[in-house]
Amino acid sequence: MTIHQPPLAPAIDPVLLDRLAETAIRVGLNLQPGQDLFLTAPMAALPLVRRIAEHAYKAGAGLVTPFFSDEEITLARYRYAADASFDRAPGWLYQGVAKAFSENTARLAVVGDNPMLLAQEDPAKVGRASKANSQAYQPALEKIAGFDINWNILAYPSASWAKQVFPGEPEEIAVARLAQAIFAASRVDLDDPVAAWAAHNTGLRSRTGWLNQQRFHALHFSGPGTSLTVGLADGHEWQGGASTARNGVTCNPNIPTEEVFTTPHARRVDGHVRSTKPLSHQGSLIDGISVRFEGGRIVEAHAGRGEAVLHKVLETDEGARRLGEVALVPHSSPISKSGLLFFNTLFDENAACHIALGQCYSKCFVDGASLSPEQLAAQGGNTSLIHIDWMIGSEEIDIDGVHEDGRRVPVFRKGEWA
Ligand code: ZN
Ligand code: ZN
């Protein structure tokens, strides 16, 4: 009898892939002995998922439950499903997932789908499917946004994604180059990834420490097409790198991560801002975004490409027009220096300063875990079914920290820490 192994593209180094799996379990999740793990991934990422399961059980996992998606099956819906299908979502599944989270199951998401999968599909159907899914997913998202449990997102270099990042290359070369970029950004090409992550987390902590001392009332972004004042929530706290979930486990929710981030004030954002990189949202590309805020709310929104999808996103609910996150990333970050556009938020948001529409993170408040939803809202925290990051940073962006008395402190100059 032979054990079936899925074919691993020869372009992907098996040693580094195994280190990525180990880093996901030891650094990303810091999975605890006896803890269960719920895992989602595209079918193409099976070689990584199998290694993750091995490392999870070696670390003492109780039960690893994987859940796969498949691009062809997603497309089959758009080709053949009845119209009513686009308002459906597996609420029963997400309720089960929420229940698992409330019983301390850890959450791992492997990303790697073709970012342009749905680019040719009807934006109205894409918007409806996305809204139905966001609504059904809400019970589970609440526990992720509230940081109830340790969770992590990381990436697998699937062929369909690689071909979008390196459109001129043959498939094997494209996969090899994307794999290399993912391994480098995830710090698993270094001899001791666990030690490298500890050092990286220390560096991020010194940035959040300084920002938390400053207690800025607002940040002001200026650059080409951008003059934006982002008020910061009352009692906001800057976060970055490793942090501790409510279940007491210290994890790194994103691999890679280069950002420090906090909660903007949902009612104190004013001015206009232009995106500096395209945004891939659930298989559609939105590019050349320019929006104007008044009193925290987007009152005007345009996009050079994907404007219909952008407008659908903004119509999701009242909070979709307001900010839930502001994040600082220097232009010299390793992911930015790679010069690549990944069409994937996990990577592109770590190459540039960004803001996110929608739901805020309660961990980005001082004592956030003990605040009620009403208290969070009163302090300026935003609520929404969506959380969508888009990039506004570049080497041309200056950022000032603004104190309540109007005093200004340079934070970024020409895209770098001042
Ligand atoms: Zn972010
Ligand atoms: Zn975000």
Tab-separated table of C-alpha atoms and ligand atoms in Angstrom:
chain	number	residue	atom	x	y	z
A	1	MET	CA	0.000	0.000	0.000
A	2	THR	CA	1.246	3.463	-0.739
A	3	ILE	CA	0.326	6.682	0.946
A	4	HIS	CA	-0.993	9.178	-1.563
A	5	GLN	CA	0.984	12.430	-1.514
A	6	PRO	CA	-0.432	15.378	-3.452
A	7	PRO	CA	1.976	16.516	-6.157
A	8	LEU	CA	4.173	19.316	-4.826
A	9	ALA	CA	5.242	21.696	-7.557
A	10	PRO	CA	9.009	21.107	-7.936
A	11	ALA	CA	9.315	24.897	-7.742
A	12	ILE	CA	8.436	24.854	-4.025
A	13	ASP	CA	11.290	23.977	-1.653
A	14	PRO	CA	9.905	21.237	0.646
A	15	VAL	CA	12.233	22.202	3.529
A	16	LEU	CA	11.076	25.829	3.529
A	17	LEU	CA	7.446	24.747	3.120
A	18	ASP	CA	7.822	22.573	6.214
A	19	ARG	CA	9.366	25.505	8.116
A	20	LEU	CA	6.413	27.670	7.079
A	21	ALA	CA	4.051	25.051	8.534
A	22	GLU	CA	6.064	24.872	11.746
A	23	THR	CA	6.168	28.693	11.980
A	24	ALA	CA	2.379	28.814	11.538
A	25	ILE	CA	1.898	26.484	14.515
A	26	ARG	CA	4.681	27.734	16.815
A	27	VAL	CA	4.734	31.480	16.048
A	28	GLY	CA	1.512	32.279	14.197
A	29	LEU	CA	-0.851	30.361	16.457
A	30	ASN	CA	1.338	29.299	19.362
A	31	LEU	CA	-1.036	26.329	19.455
A	32	GLN	CA	-1.461	24.976	22.969
A	33	PRO	CA	-1.384	21.291	23.978
A	34	GLY	CA	-4.914	19.909	23.848
A	35	GLN	CA	-6.223	22.837	21.795
A	36	ASP	CA	-8.357	22.075	18.710
A	37	LEU	CA	-7.654	23.762	15.380
A	38	PHE	CA	-10.094	24.831	12.651
A	39	LEU	CA	-8.335	25.452	9.369
A	40	THR	CA	-9.509	26.820	6.008
A	41	ALA	CA	-7.491	26.678	2.785
A	42	PRO	CA	-7.788	26.552	-0.984
A	43	MET	CA	-7.559	22.992	-2.343
A	44	ALA	CA	-4.255	23.904	-4.017
A	45	ALA	CA	-2.655	24.438	-0.591
A	46	LEU	CA	-3.093	20.788	0.449
A	47	PRO	CA	0.698	20.125	0.575
A	48	LEU	CA	1.078	22.923	3.166
A	49	VAL	CA	-2.068	21.950	5.074
A	50	ARG	CA	-0.803	18.371	5.524
A	51	ARG	CA	2.451	19.672	7.018
A	52	ILE	CA	0.546	22.097	9.245
A	53	ALA	CA	-1.538	19.187	10.577
A	54	GLU	CA	1.659	17.223	11.357
A	55	HIS	CA	3.166	20.131	13.293
A	56	ALA	CA	-0.141	20.787	15.038
A	57	TYR	CA	-0.350	17.202	16.317
A	58	LYS	CA	3.357	17.250	17.269
A	59	ALA	CA	2.548	20.357	19.341
A	60	GLY	CA	-0.220	18.422	21.102
A	61	ALA	CA	-3.301	19.515	19.113
A	62	GLY	CA	-6.554	17.917	20.211
A	63	LEU	CA	-8.240	17.765	16.810
A	64	VAL	CA	-7.335	19.431	13.496
A	65	THR	CA	-10.380	20.060	11.263
A	66	PRO	CA	-9.542	21.282	7.740
A	67	PHE	CA	-12.057	22.932	5.400
A	68	PHE	CA	-11.231	23.450	1.716
A	69	SER	CA	-12.444	25.751	-1.042
A	70	ASP	CA	-11.923	25.177	-4.754
A	71	GLU	CA	-11.748	27.764	-7.544
A	72	GLU	CA	-13.576	25.593	-10.098
A	73	ILE	CA	-16.429	24.985	-7.651
A	74	THR	CA	-16.661	28.721	-6.925
A	75	LEU	CA	-16.820	29.452	-10.661
A	76	ALA	CA	-19.431	26.719	-11.229
A	77	ARG	CA	-21.801	28.751	-9.045
A	78	TYR	CA	-21.388	31.839	-11.233
A	79	ARG	CA	-21.830	29.771	-14.411
A	80	TYR	CA	-24.769	27.557	-13.491
A	81	ALA	CA	-26.471	28.547	-10.214
A	82	ALA	CA	-30.003	29.954	-10.133
A	83	ASP	CA	-30.208	33.671	-9.323
A	84	ALA	CA	-31.425	33.007	-5.768
A	85	SER	CA	-28.139	31.193	-5.009
A	86	PHE	CA	-26.322	34.529	-4.730
A	87	ASP	CA	-28.185	35.438	-1.533
A	88	ARG	CA	-27.221	32.160	0.158
A	89	ALA	CA	-24.406	31.418	2.614
A	90	PRO	CA	-23.675	28.454	4.925
A	91	GLY	CA	-24.885	30.084	8.142
A	92	TRP	CA	-25.094	26.657	9.826
A	93	LEU	CA	-21.372	26.202	9.215
A	94	TYR	CA	-20.371	29.609	10.575
A	95	GLN	CA	-22.547	29.086	13.668
A	96	GLY	CA	-20.639	25.869	14.259
A	97	VAL	CA	-17.364	27.707	13.745
A	98	ALA	CA	-18.446	30.390	16.235
A	99	LYS	CA	-19.321	27.632	18.719
A	100	ALA	CA	-15.898	26.069	18.189
A	101	PHE	CA	-14.243	29.452	18.885
A	102	SER	CA	-16.263	29.849	22.074
A	103	GLU	CA	-14.889	26.432	23.102
A	104	ASN	CA	-11.307	27.697	22.567
A	105	THR	CA	-10.631	26.219	19.119
A	106	ALA	CA	-7.788	28.065	17.363
A	107	ARG	CA	-8.265	29.412	13.828
A	108	LEU	CA	-5.846	29.165	10.914
A	109	ALA	CA	-6.554	30.518	7.412
A	110	VAL	CA	-4.313	29.696	4.468
A	111	VAL	CA	-4.756	32.144	1.579
A	112	GLY	CA	-3.634	31.562	-2.003
A	113	ASP	CA	-6.645	31.904	-4.288
A	114	ASN	CA	-6.443	33.540	-7.691
A	115	PRO	CA	-7.080	37.207	-6.784
A	116	MET	CA	-8.776	37.766	-10.160
A	117	LEU	CA	-11.008	34.673	-10.003
A	118	LEU	CA	-14.273	36.614	-10.172
A	119	ALA	CA	-13.054	39.589	-12.216
A	120	GLN	CA	-15.159	38.564	-15.243
A	121	GLU	CA	-18.319	37.824	-13.231
A	122	ASP	CA	-21.333	40.086	-12.728
A	123	PRO	CA	-20.383	42.607	-9.969
A	124	ALA	CA	-23.990	42.611	-8.706
A	125	LYS	CA	-23.848	38.835	-8.096
A	126	VAL	CA	-20.352	39.113	-6.575
A	127	GLY	CA	-21.647	41.851	-4.260
A	128	ARG	CA	-24.742	39.881	-3.210
A	129	ALA	CA	-22.774	36.694	-2.551
A	130	SER	CA	-20.220	38.649	-0.562
A	131	LYS	CA	-22.885	40.410	1.519
A	132	ALA	CA	-24.755	37.161	2.238
A	133	ASN	CA	-21.493	35.550	3.290
A	134	SER	CA	-20.474	38.489	5.512
A	135	GLN	CA	-23.854	38.413	7.265
A	136	ALA	CA	-23.738	34.662	7.851
A	137	TYR	CA	-20.107	34.834	8.996
A	138	GLN	CA	-20.853	37.551	11.586
A	139	PRO	CA	-21.083	35.243	14.667
A	140	ALA	CA	-17.607	33.862	13.895
A	141	LEU	CA	-16.096	37.224	12.844
A	142	GLU	CA	-17.188	38.766	16.165
A	143	LYS	CA	-14.958	36.325	18.019
A	144	ILE	CA	-12.022	37.000	15.692
A	145	ALA	CA	-12.488	40.803	15.835
A	146	GLY	CA	-12.855	40.548	19.635
A	147	PHE	CA	-9.649	38.434	19.711
A	148	ASP	CA	-11.296	35.717	21.805
A	149	ILE	CA	-8.893	33.053	20.555
A	150	ASN	CA	-5.430	32.750	18.995
A	151	TRP	CA	-5.642	32.954	15.195
A	152	ASN	CA	-3.337	33.256	12.216
A	153	ILE	CA	-3.416	33.880	8.470
A	154	LEU	CA	-0.584	32.821	6.171
A	155	ALA	CA	-0.093	32.145	2.469
A	156	TYR	CA	0.593	29.300	0.041
A	157	PRO	CA	2.073	29.970	-3.446
A	158	SER	CA	-0.682	28.468	-5.586
A	159	ALA	CA	-0.192	28.432	-9.364
A	160	SER	CA	-3.286	30.511	-10.146
A	161	TRP	CA	-2.126	33.260	-7.781
A	162	ALA	CA	1.507	33.102	-8.964
A	163	LYS	CA	0.415	33.617	-12.576
A	164	GLN	CA	-1.280	36.896	-11.596
A	165	VAL	CA	1.788	38.179	-9.737
A	166	PHE	CA	4.216	37.132	-12.528
A	167	PRO	CA	2.081	37.246	-15.669
A	168	GLY	CA	5.028	37.036	-18.096
A	169	GLU	CA	6.580	33.899	-16.582
A	170	PRO	CA	5.931	30.211	-17.300
A	171	GLU	CA	3.927	28.628	-14.479
A	172	GLU	CA	6.830	26.827	-12.829
A	173	ILE	CA	8.990	29.977	-12.663
A	174	ALA	CA	6.048	32.052	-11.437
A	175	VAL	CA	5.365	29.579	-8.593
A	176	ALA	CA	9.071	29.452	-7.675
A	177	ARG	CA	9.278	33.249	-7.494
A	178	LEU	CA	6.075	33.614	-5.465
A	179	ALA	CA	7.200	30.817	-3.116
A	180	GLN	CA	10.516	32.594	-2.593
A	181	ALA	CA	8.731	35.902	-1.894
A	182	ILE	CA	6.351	34.260	0.606
A	183	PHE	CA	9.158	32.390	2.387
A	184	ALA	CA	11.287	35.562	2.658
A	185	ALA	CA	8.409	37.761	3.864
A	186	SER	CA	7.407	35.050	6.359
A	187	ARG	CA	11.041	34.880	7.599
A	188	VAL	CA	11.284	31.108	7.088
A	189	ASP	CA	14.291	31.428	4.753
A	190	LEU	CA	16.333	32.363	7.858
A	191	ASP	CA	18.086	29.655	9.898
A	192	ASP	CA	15.941	30.091	12.988
A	193	PRO	CA	12.534	31.505	12.047
A	194	VAL	CA	11.262	31.365	15.644
A	195	ALA	CA	14.163	33.536	16.876
A	196	ALA	CA	13.811	35.850	13.858
A	197	TRP	CA	10.153	36.389	14.717
A	198	ALA	CA	10.989	37.134	18.359
A	199	ALA	CA	13.430	39.866	17.212
A	200	HIS	CA	10.927	41.262	14.701
A	201	ASN	CA	8.204	41.405	17.368
A	202	THR	CA	10.565	43.346	19.668
A	203	GLY	CA	11.154	45.920	16.905
A	204	LEU	CA	7.430	46.396	16.302
A	205	ARG	CA	6.851	46.725	20.058
A	206	SER	CA	9.257	49.665	20.290
A	207	ARG	CA	7.146	51.507	17.645
A	208	THR	CA	3.840	50.779	19.375
A	209	GLY	CA	5.399	51.779	22.715
A	210	TRP	CA	6.342	55.232	21.369
A	211	LEU	CA	2.943	55.794	19.719
A	212	ASN	CA	1.099	54.711	22.864
A	213	GLN	CA	3.133	57.223	24.905
A	214	GLN	CA	2.294	60.033	22.461
A	215	ARG	CA	-1.499	59.475	22.752
A	216	PHE	CA	-2.168	61.436	19.545
A	217	HIS	CA	-5.651	62.863	19.049
A	218	ALA	CA	-5.378	62.441	15.259
A	219	LEU	CA	-2.998	61.629	12.410
A	220	HIS	CA	-2.764	63.866	9.362
A	221	PHE	CA	-1.776	62.246	6.045
A	222	SER	CA	-0.577	64.440	3.191
A	223	GLY	CA	0.664	63.515	-0.278
A	224	PRO	CA	-0.426	63.581	-3.919
A	225	GLY	CA	-4.245	63.510	-3.976
A	226	THR	CA	-4.346	63.063	-0.217
A	227	SER	CA	-5.037	65.436	2.660
A	228	LEU	CA	-6.704	63.375	5.328
A	229	THR	CA	-7.167	63.825	9.049
A	230	VAL	CA	-7.814	60.537	10.806
A	231	GLY	CA	-9.050	61.146	14.348
A	232	LEU	CA	-7.988	58.369	16.718
A	233	ALA	CA	-10.536	56.692	18.994
A	234	ASP	CA	-10.628	57.725	22.658
A	235	GLY	CA	-8.504	55.258	24.603
A	236	HIS	CA	-7.072	53.756	21.410
A	237	GLU	CA	-4.071	51.467	21.717
A	238	TRP	CA	-1.473	50.755	19.037
A	239	GLN	CA	-0.793	47.092	18.301
A	240	GLY	CA	1.736	45.290	16.141
A	241	GLY	CA	3.302	41.860	15.819
A	242	ALA	CA	2.606	39.413	18.614
A	243	SER	CA	-0.318	40.052	20.926
A	244	THR	CA	-2.276	38.161	23.518
A	245	ALA	CA	-5.775	36.874	22.829
A	246	ARG	CA	-8.508	36.805	25.477
A	247	ASN	CA	-7.829	33.100	25.978
A	248	GLY	CA	-4.371	34.107	27.234
A	249	VAL	CA	-2.397	32.803	24.240
A	250	THR	CA	0.163	35.156	22.646
A	251	CYS	CA	0.092	34.706	18.869
A	252	ASN	CA	1.012	36.472	15.612
A	253	PRO	CA	-2.302	36.842	13.760
A	254	ASN	CA	-0.642	37.678	10.436
A	255	ILE	CA	2.371	36.061	8.789
A	256	PRO	CA	3.916	38.160	7.375
A	257	THR	CA	3.316	41.393	9.294
A	258	GLU	CA	5.135	44.730	9.170
A	259	GLU	CA	2.370	47.059	10.386
A	260	VAL	CA	1.539	48.866	13.596
A	261	PHE	CA	-2.148	49.718	13.739
A	262	THR	CA	-4.891	51.186	15.869
A	263	THR	CA	-8.543	52.262	15.872
A	264	PRO	CA	-9.580	55.504	14.171
A	265	HIS	CA	-12.494	57.498	15.546
A	266	ALA	CA	-15.573	56.517	13.499
A	267	ARG	CA	-16.926	60.096	13.583
A	268	ARG	CA	-13.685	62.135	13.285
A	269	VAL	CA	-12.218	61.480	9.824
A	270	ASP	CA	-12.192	64.379	7.347
A	271	GLY	CA	-10.615	65.148	3.989
A	272	HIS	CA	-9.764	63.235	0.873
A	273	VAL	CA	-7.509	60.294	0.176
A	274	ARG	CA	-6.344	58.325	-2.831
A	275	SER	CA	-5.306	54.656	-2.912
A	276	THR	CA	-1.700	53.924	-3.833
A	277	LYS	CA	-2.092	50.236	-4.770
A	278	PRO	CA	-4.893	48.201	-6.320
A	279	LEU	CA	-7.143	46.310	-3.930
A	280	SER	CA	-8.169	42.750	-4.666
A	281	HIS	CA	-11.499	42.136	-2.959
A	282	GLN	CA	-13.020	38.650	-3.134
A	283	GLY	CA	-11.835	38.010	-6.674
A	284	SER	CA	-12.423	41.525	-8.057
A	285	LEU	CA	-9.879	44.273	-8.586
A	286	ILE	CA	-10.616	47.799	-7.364
A	287	ASP	CA	-8.016	50.341	-8.453
A	288	GLY	CA	-7.546	54.112	-8.365
A	289	ILE	CA	-9.830	54.642	-5.367
A	290	SER	CA	-10.437	58.231	-4.299
A	291	VAL	CA	-12.841	59.080	-1.504
A	292	ARG	CA	-13.859	62.090	0.563
A	293	PHE	CA	-14.753	61.859	4.256
A	294	GLU	CA	-16.963	64.189	6.279
A	295	GLY	CA	-17.462	63.624	9.993
A	296	GLY	CA	-16.037	60.105	9.671
A	297	ARG	CA	-18.313	59.068	6.802
A	298	ILE	CA	-17.403	58.560	3.144
A	299	VAL	CA	-19.591	61.023	1.253
A	300	GLU	CA	-17.996	60.581	-2.183
A	301	ALA	CA	-16.258	57.512	-3.640
A	302	HIS	CA	-14.730	56.836	-7.039
A	303	ALA	CA	-12.522	54.138	-8.523
A	304	GLY	CA	-10.758	53.991	-11.873
A	305	ARG	CA	-11.519	50.272	-12.033
A	306	GLY	CA	-14.104	48.257	-10.124
A	307	GLU	CA	-16.184	51.290	-9.072
A	308	ALA	CA	-19.410	49.228	-9.097
A	309	VAL	CA	-17.894	46.692	-6.670
A	310	LEU	CA	-16.609	49.528	-4.458
A	311	HIS	CA	-20.083	51.089	-4.292
A	312	LYS	CA	-21.618	47.689	-3.424
A	313	VAL	CA	-19.069	47.296	-0.631
A	314	LEU	CA	-19.936	50.743	0.761
A	315	GLU	CA	-23.639	49.832	0.733
A	316	THR	CA	-23.076	46.762	2.936
A	317	ASP	CA	-24.171	48.639	6.060
A	318	GLU	CA	-23.763	52.024	7.790
A	319	GLY	CA	-20.337	51.125	9.216
A	320	ALA	CA	-18.965	50.180	5.785
A	321	ARG	CA	-18.531	53.903	5.014
A	322	ARG	CA	-16.463	54.512	8.143
A	323	LEU	CA	-12.965	53.454	9.214
A	324	GLY	CA	-12.131	50.582	11.565
A	325	GLU	CA	-8.329	50.605	11.307
A	326	VAL	CA	-5.398	52.853	10.485
A	327	ALA	CA	-1.965	51.256	10.041
A	328	LEU	CA	1.584	52.528	9.570
A	329	VAL	CA	4.140	50.676	7.446
A	330	PRO	CA	7.408	52.252	6.256
A	331	HIS	CA	8.023	52.354	2.510
A	332	SER	CA	11.297	50.502	3.163
A	333	SER	CA	9.509	47.428	4.597
A	334	PRO	CA	10.897	44.182	3.100
A	335	ILE	CA	7.623	43.480	1.294
A	336	SER	CA	7.577	46.956	-0.196
A	337	LYS	CA	11.241	46.615	-1.231
A	338	SER	CA	10.430	43.392	-3.092
A	339	GLY	CA	8.651	45.724	-5.518
A	340	LEU	CA	5.967	43.088	-6.073
A	341	LEU	CA	2.265	43.670	-6.179
A	342	PHE	CA	0.712	40.536	-4.667
A	343	PHE	CA	-2.969	41.429	-5.218
A	344	ASN	CA	-3.431	39.992	-1.733
A	345	THR	CA	-4.104	42.138	1.321
A	346	LEU	CA	-2.010	39.982	3.669
A	347	PHE	CA	1.052	41.050	1.657
A	348	ASP	CA	0.138	44.377	0.065
A	349	GLU	CA	-1.088	45.881	3.369
A	350	ASN	CA	2.377	45.182	4.763
A	351	ALA	CA	4.018	47.197	1.990
A	352	ALA	CA	2.246	50.495	2.675
A	353	CYS	CA	0.350	52.560	5.221
A	354	HIS	CA	-3.316	51.679	4.989
A	355	ILE	CA	-6.791	52.279	6.324
A	356	ALA	CA	-9.614	49.771	6.626
A	357	LEU	CA	-13.294	50.306	6.028
A	358	GLY	CA	-15.632	48.686	8.511
A	359	GLN	CA	-15.253	46.725	11.735
A	360	CYS	CA	-12.671	47.839	14.307
A	361	TYR	CA	-10.582	45.561	16.537
A	362	SER	CA	-11.469	45.798	20.221
A	363	LYS	CA	-7.882	44.822	21.101
A	364	CYS	CA	-6.862	48.251	19.702
A	365	PHE	CA	-8.345	49.901	22.813
A	366	VAL	CA	-6.806	50.187	26.262
A	367	ASP	CA	-8.490	47.355	28.222
A	368	GLY	CA	-10.524	46.610	25.071
A	369	ALA	CA	-11.432	43.133	26.289
A	370	SER	CA	-13.411	44.554	29.207
A	371	LEU	CA	-15.339	47.197	27.197
A	372	SER	CA	-18.921	46.533	26.090
A	373	PRO	CA	-19.913	47.091	22.436
A	374	GLU	CA	-21.734	50.279	23.557
A	375	GLN	CA	-18.595	51.596	25.307
A	376	LEU	CA	-16.449	50.814	22.259
A	377	ALA	CA	-18.911	52.700	20.028
A	378	ALA	CA	-18.992	55.680	22.424
A	379	GLN	CA	-15.176	55.871	22.279
A	380	GLY	CA	-15.280	55.940	18.485
A	381	GLY	CA	-15.053	52.236	17.589
A	382	ASN	CA	-16.805	51.340	14.336
A	383	THR	CA	-19.088	48.344	13.708
A	384	SER	CA	-19.681	46.663	10.356
A	385	LEU	CA	-20.005	43.307	8.624
A	386	ILE	CA	-16.889	44.128	6.594
A	387	HIS	CA	-13.247	44.885	7.310
A	388	ILE	CA	-11.416	45.845	4.116
A	389	ASP	CA	-7.892	47.257	4.137
A	390	TRP	CA	-6.684	49.491	1.322
A	391	MET	CA	-3.345	51.089	0.767
A	392	ILE	CA	-2.751	54.843	1.003
A	393	GLY	CA	1.002	54.927	1.741
A	394	SER	CA	3.893	55.602	-0.599
A	395	GLU	CA	7.326	57.249	-0.573
A	396	GLU	CA	5.488	60.553	-1.092
A	397	ILE	CA	3.353	60.419	2.063
A	398	ASP	CA	4.026	62.586	5.133
A	399	ILE	CA	2.217	61.902	8.412
A	400	ASP	CA	1.940	64.195	11.418
A	401	GLY	CA	0.685	63.182	14.825
A	402	VAL	CA	-1.712	65.855	16.081
A	403	HIS	CA	-2.191	66.402	19.818
A	404	GLU	CA	-5.489	67.594	21.258
A	405	ASP	CA	-4.092	71.156	21.671
A	406	GLY	CA	-3.133	71.201	17.970
A	407	ARG	CA	0.598	70.556	18.531
A	408	ARG	CA	2.038	68.501	15.649
A	409	VAL	CA	4.799	65.877	15.776
A	410	PRO	CA	6.332	64.404	12.598
A	411	VAL	CA	5.625	60.651	12.456
A	412	PHE	CA	6.455	59.821	8.806
A	413	ARG	CA	8.430	61.810	6.249
A	414	LYS	CA	8.535	60.655	2.605
A	415	GLY	CA	7.129	57.290	3.584
A	416	GLU	CA	9.610	56.561	6.430
A	417	TRP	CA	9.493	56.861	10.224
A	418	ALA	CA	10.521	60.458	11.040
B	1	ZN	ZN	-3.790	46.336	8.757
B	2	ZN	ZN	-7.038	45.313	8.571
